[in-house]
mmCIF file with all atom_site columns, C-alpha atoms in Angstrom:
data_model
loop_
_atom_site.group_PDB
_atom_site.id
_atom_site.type_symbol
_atom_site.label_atom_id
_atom_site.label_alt_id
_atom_site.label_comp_id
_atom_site.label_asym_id
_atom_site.label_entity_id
_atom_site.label_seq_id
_atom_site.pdbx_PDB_ins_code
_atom_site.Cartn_x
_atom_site.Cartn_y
_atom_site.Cartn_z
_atom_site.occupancy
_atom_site.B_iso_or_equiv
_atom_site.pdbx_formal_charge
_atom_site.auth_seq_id
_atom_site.auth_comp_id
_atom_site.auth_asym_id
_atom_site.auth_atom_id
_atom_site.pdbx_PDB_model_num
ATOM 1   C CA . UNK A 1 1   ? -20.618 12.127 18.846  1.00 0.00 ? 14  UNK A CA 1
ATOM 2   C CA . UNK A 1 2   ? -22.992 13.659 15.491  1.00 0.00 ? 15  UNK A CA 1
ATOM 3   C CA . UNK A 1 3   ? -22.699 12.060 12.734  1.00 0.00 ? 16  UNK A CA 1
ATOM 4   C CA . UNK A 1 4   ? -23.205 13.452 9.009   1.00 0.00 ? 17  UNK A CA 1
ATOM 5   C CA . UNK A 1 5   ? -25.161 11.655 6.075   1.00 0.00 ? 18  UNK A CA 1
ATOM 6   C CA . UNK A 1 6   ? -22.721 9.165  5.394   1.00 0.00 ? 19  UNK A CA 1
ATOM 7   C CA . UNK A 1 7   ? -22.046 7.958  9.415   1.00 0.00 ? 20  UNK A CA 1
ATOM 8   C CA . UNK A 1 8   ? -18.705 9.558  9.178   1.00 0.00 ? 21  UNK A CA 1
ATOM 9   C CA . UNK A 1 9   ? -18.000 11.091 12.587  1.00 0.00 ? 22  UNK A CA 1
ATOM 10  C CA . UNK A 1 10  ? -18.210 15.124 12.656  1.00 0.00 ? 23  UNK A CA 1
ATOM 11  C CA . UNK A 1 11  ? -16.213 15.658 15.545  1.00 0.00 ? 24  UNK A CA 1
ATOM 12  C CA . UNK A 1 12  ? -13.206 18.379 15.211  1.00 0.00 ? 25  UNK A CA 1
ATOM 13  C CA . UNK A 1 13  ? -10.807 15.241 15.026  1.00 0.00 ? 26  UNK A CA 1
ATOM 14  C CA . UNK A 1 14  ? -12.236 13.688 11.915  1.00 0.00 ? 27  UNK A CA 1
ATOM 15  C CA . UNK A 1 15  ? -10.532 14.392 9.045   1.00 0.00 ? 28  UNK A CA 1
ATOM 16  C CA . UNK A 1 16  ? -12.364 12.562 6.170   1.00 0.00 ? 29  UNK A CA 1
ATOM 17  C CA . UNK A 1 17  ? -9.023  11.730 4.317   1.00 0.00 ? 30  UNK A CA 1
ATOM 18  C CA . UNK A 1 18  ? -7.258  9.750  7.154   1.00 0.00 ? 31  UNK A CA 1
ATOM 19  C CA . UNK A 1 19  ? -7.194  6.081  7.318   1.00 0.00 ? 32  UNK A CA 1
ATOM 20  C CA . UNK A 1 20  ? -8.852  3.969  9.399   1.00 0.00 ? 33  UNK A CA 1
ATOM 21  C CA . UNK A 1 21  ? -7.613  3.134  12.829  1.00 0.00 ? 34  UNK A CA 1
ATOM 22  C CA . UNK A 1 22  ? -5.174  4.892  15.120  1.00 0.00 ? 35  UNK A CA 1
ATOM 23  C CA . UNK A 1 23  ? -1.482  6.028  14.800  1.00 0.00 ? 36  UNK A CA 1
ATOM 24  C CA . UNK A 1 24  ? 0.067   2.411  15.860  1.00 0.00 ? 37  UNK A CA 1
ATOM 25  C CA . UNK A 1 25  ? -2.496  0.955  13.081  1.00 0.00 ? 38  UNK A CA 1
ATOM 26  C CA . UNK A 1 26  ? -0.626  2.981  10.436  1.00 0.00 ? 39  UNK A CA 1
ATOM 27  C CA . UNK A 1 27  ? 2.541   2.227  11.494  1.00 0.00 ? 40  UNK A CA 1
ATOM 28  C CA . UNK A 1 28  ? 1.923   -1.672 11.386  1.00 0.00 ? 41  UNK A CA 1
ATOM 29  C CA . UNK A 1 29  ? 0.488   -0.944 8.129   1.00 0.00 ? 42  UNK A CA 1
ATOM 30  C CA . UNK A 1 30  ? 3.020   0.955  6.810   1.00 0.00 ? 43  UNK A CA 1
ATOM 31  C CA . UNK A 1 31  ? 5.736   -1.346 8.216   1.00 0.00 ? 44  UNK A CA 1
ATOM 32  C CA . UNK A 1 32  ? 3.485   -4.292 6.085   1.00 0.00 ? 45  UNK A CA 1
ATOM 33  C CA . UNK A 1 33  ? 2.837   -2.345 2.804   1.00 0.00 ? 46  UNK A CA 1
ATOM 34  C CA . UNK A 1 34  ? 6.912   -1.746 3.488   1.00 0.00 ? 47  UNK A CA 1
ATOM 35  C CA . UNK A 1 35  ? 7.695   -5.087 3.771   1.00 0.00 ? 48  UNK A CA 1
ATOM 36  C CA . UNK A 1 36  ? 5.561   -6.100 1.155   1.00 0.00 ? 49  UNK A CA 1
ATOM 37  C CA . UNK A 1 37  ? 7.121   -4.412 -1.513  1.00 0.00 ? 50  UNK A CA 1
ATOM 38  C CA . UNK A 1 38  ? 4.812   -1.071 -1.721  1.00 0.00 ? 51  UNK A CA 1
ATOM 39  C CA . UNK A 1 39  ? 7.046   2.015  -0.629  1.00 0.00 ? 52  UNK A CA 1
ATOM 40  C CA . UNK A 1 40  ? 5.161   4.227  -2.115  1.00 0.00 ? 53  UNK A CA 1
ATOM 41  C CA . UNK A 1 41  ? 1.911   3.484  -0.074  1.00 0.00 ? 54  UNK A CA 1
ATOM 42  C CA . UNK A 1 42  ? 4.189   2.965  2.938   1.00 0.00 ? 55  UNK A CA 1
ATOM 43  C CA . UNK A 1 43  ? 5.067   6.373  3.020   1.00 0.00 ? 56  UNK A CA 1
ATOM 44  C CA . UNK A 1 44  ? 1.719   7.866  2.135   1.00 0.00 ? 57  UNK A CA 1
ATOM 45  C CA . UNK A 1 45  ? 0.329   6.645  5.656   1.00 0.00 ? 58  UNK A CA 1
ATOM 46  C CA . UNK A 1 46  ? 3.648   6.674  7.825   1.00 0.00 ? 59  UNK A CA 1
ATOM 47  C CA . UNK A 1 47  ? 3.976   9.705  6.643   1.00 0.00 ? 60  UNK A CA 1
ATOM 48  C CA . UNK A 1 48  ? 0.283   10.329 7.906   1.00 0.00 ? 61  UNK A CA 1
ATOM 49  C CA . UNK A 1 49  ? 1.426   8.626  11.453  1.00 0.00 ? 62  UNK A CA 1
ATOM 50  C CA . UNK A 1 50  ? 4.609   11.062 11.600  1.00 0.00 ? 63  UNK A CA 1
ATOM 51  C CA . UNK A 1 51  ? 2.276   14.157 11.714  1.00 0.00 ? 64  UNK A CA 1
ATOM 52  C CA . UNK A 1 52  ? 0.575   12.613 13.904  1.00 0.00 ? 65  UNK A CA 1
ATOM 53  C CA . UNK A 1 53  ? 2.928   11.235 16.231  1.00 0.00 ? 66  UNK A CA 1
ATOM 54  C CA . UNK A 1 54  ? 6.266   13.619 15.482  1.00 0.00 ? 67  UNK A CA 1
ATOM 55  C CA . UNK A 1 55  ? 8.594   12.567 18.086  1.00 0.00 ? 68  UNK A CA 1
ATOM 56  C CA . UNK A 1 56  ? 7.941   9.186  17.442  1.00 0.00 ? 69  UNK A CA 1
ATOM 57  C CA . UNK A 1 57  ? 11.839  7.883  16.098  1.00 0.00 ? 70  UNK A CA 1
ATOM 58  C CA . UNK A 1 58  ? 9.827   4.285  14.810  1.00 0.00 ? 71  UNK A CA 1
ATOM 59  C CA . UNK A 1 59  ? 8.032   5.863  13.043  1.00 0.00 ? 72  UNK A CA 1
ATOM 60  C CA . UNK A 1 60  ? 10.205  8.302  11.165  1.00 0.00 ? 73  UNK A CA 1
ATOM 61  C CA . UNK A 1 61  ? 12.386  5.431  10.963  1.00 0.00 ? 74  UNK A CA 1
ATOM 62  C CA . UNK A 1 62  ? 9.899   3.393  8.443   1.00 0.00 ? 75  UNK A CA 1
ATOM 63  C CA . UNK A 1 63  ? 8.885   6.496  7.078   1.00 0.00 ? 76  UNK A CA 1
ATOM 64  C CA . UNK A 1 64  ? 12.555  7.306  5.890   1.00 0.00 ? 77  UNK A CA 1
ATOM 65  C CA . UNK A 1 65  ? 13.066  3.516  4.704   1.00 0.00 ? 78  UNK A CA 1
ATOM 66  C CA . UNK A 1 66  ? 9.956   4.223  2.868   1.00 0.00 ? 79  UNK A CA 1
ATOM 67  C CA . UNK A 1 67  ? 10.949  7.161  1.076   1.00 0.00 ? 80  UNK A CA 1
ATOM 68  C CA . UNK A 1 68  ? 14.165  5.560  0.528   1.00 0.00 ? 81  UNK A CA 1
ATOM 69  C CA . UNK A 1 69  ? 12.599  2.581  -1.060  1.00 0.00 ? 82  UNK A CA 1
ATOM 70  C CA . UNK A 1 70  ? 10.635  4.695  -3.393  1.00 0.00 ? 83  UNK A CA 1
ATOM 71  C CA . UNK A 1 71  ? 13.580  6.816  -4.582  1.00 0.00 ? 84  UNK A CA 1
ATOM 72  C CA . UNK A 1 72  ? 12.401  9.990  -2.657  1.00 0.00 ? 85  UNK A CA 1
ATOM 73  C CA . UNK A 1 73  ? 15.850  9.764  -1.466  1.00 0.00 ? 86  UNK A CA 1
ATOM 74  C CA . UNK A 1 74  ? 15.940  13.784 -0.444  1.00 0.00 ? 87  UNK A CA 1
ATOM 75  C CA . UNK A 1 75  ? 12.998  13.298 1.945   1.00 0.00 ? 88  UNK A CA 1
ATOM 76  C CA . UNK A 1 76  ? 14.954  10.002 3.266   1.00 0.00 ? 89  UNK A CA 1
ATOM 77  C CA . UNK A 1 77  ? 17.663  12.301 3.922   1.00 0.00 ? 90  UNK A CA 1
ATOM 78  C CA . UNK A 1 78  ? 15.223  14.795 6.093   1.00 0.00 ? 91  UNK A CA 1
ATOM 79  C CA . UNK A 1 79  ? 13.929  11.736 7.775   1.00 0.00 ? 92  UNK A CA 1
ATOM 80  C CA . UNK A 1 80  ? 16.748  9.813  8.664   1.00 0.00 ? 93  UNK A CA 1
ATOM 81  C CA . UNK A 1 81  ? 18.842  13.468 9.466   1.00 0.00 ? 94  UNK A CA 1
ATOM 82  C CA . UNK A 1 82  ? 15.799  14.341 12.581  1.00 0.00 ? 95  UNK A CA 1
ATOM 83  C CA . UNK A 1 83  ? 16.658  10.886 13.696  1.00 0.00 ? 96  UNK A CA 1
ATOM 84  C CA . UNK A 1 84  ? 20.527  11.681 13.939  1.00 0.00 ? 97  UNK A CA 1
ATOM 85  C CA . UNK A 1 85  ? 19.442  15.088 15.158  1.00 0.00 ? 98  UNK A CA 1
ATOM 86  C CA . UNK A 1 86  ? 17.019  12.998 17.669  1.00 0.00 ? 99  UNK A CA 1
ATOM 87  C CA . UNK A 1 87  ? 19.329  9.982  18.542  1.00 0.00 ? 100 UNK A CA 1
ATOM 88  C CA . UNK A 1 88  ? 22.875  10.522 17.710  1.00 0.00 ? 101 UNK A CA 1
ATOM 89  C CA . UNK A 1 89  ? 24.075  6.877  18.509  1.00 0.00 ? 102 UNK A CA 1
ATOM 90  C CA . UNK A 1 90  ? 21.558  5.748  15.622  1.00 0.00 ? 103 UNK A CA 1
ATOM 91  C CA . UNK A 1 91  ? 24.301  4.022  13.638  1.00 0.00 ? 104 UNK A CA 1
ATOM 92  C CA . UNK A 1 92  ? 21.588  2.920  10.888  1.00 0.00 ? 105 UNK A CA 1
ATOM 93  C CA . UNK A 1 93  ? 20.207  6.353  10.806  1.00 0.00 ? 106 UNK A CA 1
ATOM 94  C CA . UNK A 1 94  ? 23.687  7.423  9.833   1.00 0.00 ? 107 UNK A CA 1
ATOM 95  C CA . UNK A 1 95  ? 24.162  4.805  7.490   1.00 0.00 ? 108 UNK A CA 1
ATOM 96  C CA . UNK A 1 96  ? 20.643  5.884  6.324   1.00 0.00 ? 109 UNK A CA 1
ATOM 97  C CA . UNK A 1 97  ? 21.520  9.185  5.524   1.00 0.00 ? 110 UNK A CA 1
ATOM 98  C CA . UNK A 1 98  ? 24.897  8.424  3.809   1.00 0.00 ? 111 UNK A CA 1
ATOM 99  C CA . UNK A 1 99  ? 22.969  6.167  1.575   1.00 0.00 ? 112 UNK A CA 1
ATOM 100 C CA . UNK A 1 100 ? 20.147  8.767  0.696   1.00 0.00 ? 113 UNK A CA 1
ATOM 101 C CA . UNK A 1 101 ? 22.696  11.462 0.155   1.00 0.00 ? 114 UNK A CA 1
ATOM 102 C CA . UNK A 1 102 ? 24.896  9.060  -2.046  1.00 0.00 ? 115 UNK A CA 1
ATOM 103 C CA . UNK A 1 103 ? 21.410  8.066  -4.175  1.00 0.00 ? 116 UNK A CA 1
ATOM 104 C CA . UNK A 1 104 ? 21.018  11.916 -4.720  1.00 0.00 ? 117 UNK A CA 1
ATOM 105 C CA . UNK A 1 105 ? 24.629  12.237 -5.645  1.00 0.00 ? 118 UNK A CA 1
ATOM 106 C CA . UNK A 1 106 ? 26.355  14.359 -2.940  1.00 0.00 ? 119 UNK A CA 1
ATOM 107 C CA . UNK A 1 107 ? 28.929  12.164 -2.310  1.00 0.00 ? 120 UNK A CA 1
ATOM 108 C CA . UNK A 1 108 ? 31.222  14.720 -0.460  1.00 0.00 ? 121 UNK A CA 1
ATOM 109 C CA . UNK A 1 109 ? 27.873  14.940 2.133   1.00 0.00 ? 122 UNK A CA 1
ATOM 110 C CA . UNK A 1 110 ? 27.480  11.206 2.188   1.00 0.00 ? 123 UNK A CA 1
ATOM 111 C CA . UNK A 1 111 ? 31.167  10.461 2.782   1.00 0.00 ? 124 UNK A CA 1
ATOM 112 C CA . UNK A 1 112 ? 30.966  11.974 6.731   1.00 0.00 ? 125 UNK A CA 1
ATOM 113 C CA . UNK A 1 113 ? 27.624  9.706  8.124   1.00 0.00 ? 126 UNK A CA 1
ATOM 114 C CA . UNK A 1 114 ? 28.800  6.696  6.705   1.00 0.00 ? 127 UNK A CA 1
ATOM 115 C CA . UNK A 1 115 ? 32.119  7.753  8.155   1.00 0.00 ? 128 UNK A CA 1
ATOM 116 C CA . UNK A 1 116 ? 29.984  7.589  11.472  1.00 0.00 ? 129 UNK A CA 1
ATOM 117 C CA . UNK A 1 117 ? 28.086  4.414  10.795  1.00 0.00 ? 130 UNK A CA 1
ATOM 118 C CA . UNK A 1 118 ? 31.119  2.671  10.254  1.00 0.00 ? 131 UNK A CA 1
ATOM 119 C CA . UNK A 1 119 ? 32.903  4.167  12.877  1.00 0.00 ? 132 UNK A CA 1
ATOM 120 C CA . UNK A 1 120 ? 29.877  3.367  15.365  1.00 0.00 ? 133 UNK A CA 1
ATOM 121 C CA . UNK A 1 121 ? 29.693  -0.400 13.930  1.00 0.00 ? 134 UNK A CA 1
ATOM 122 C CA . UNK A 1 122 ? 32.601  -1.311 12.126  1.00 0.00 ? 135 UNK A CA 1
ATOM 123 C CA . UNK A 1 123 ? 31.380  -5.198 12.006  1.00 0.00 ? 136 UNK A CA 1
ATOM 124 C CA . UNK A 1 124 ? 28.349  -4.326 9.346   1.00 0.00 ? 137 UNK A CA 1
ATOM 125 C CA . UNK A 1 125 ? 29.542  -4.832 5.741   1.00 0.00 ? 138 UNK A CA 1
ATOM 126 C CA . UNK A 1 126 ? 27.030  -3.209 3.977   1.00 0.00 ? 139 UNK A CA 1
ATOM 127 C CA . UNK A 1 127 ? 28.137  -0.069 6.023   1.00 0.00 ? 140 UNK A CA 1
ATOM 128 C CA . UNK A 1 128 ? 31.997  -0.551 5.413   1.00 0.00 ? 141 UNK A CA 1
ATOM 129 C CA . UNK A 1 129 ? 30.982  -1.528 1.995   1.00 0.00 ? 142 UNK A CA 1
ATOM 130 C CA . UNK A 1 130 ? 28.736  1.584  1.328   1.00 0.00 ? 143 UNK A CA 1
ATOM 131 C CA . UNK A 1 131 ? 31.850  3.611  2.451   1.00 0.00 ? 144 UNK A CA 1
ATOM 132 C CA . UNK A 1 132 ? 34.358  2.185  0.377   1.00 0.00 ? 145 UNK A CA 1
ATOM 133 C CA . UNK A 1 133 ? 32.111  2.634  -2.906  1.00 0.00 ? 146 UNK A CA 1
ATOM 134 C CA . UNK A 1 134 ? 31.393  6.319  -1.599  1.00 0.00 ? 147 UNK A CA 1
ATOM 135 C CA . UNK A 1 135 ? 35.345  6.882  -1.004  1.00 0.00 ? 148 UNK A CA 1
ATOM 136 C CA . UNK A 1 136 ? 36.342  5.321  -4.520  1.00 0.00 ? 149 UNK A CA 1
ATOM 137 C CA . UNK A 1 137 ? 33.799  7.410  -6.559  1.00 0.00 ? 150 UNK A CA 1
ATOM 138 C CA . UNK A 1 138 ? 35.485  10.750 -4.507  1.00 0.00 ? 151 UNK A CA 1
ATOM 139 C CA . UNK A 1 139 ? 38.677  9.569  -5.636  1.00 0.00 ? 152 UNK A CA 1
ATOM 140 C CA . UNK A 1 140 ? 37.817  8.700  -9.180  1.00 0.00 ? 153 UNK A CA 1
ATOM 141 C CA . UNK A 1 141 ? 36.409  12.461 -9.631  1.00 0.00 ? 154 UNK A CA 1
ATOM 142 C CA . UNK A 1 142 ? 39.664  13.734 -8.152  1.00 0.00 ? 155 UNK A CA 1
ATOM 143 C CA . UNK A 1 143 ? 41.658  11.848 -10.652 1.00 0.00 ? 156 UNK A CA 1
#
């Protein structure tokens, strides 16, 4: 393998923004920086690991928490929508979705995969609660 001036690799692969390490690397770092309380930098490299890995529902998964957590709540709702799309008995990608949708305020579109969620796992009470809130604001505009 060549190597340029500054003993980065100059293979075809090597793109000289990527992180270090592989695709699983990012997604345990991505899952940390997530965990930790840094969205933002969550998404930067699961987003990264997505492209690299696209089928991969883990890692779309963190990646749409991610986006979630940082209030990019329409890409949340792309992310968590391939993993429906993917995986329809994802009950928390439904409840996912609802939630993004509700944080960007289409309520009407939120309303139907929380329906799901709760429908799918009616014994989780942030889902039934999510629902309830999402049912009462609909009803409040209609009033």
């Amino acid at each position: 393998m060549a190597q340029g001036r500054s003993g980065q690799s100059e293979s075809p692969d090597y793109e000289p923004n990527a992180p270090a390490g592989d695709v699983y690397e990012w997604f345990q770092r991505g899952v940390k920086l997530l965990k930790d309380g840094s969205p933002a930098a969550a998404a930067a490299i699961l987003a990264r690991a997505a492209d690299a890995e696209p089928e991969s529902r883990s890692i779309r998964e963190a990646l749409a928490r991610a986006q979630f957590n940082s209030r990019r709540y329409e890409d949340a709702a792309d992310s968590f929508r391939w993993i429906v799309a993917a995986n329809p008995t994802e009950d928390y990608a439904y409840f996912g979705l609802g939630m993004a949708l509700w944080r960007t305020g289409d309520m009407e579109a939120a309303q139907e995969p929380l329906t799901i969620a709760v429908a799918m796992r009616p014994d989780l009470r942030d889902y039934v609660s999510a629902l309830k809130q999402v049912k009462a604001t609909l009803q409040a505009r209609q009033a």
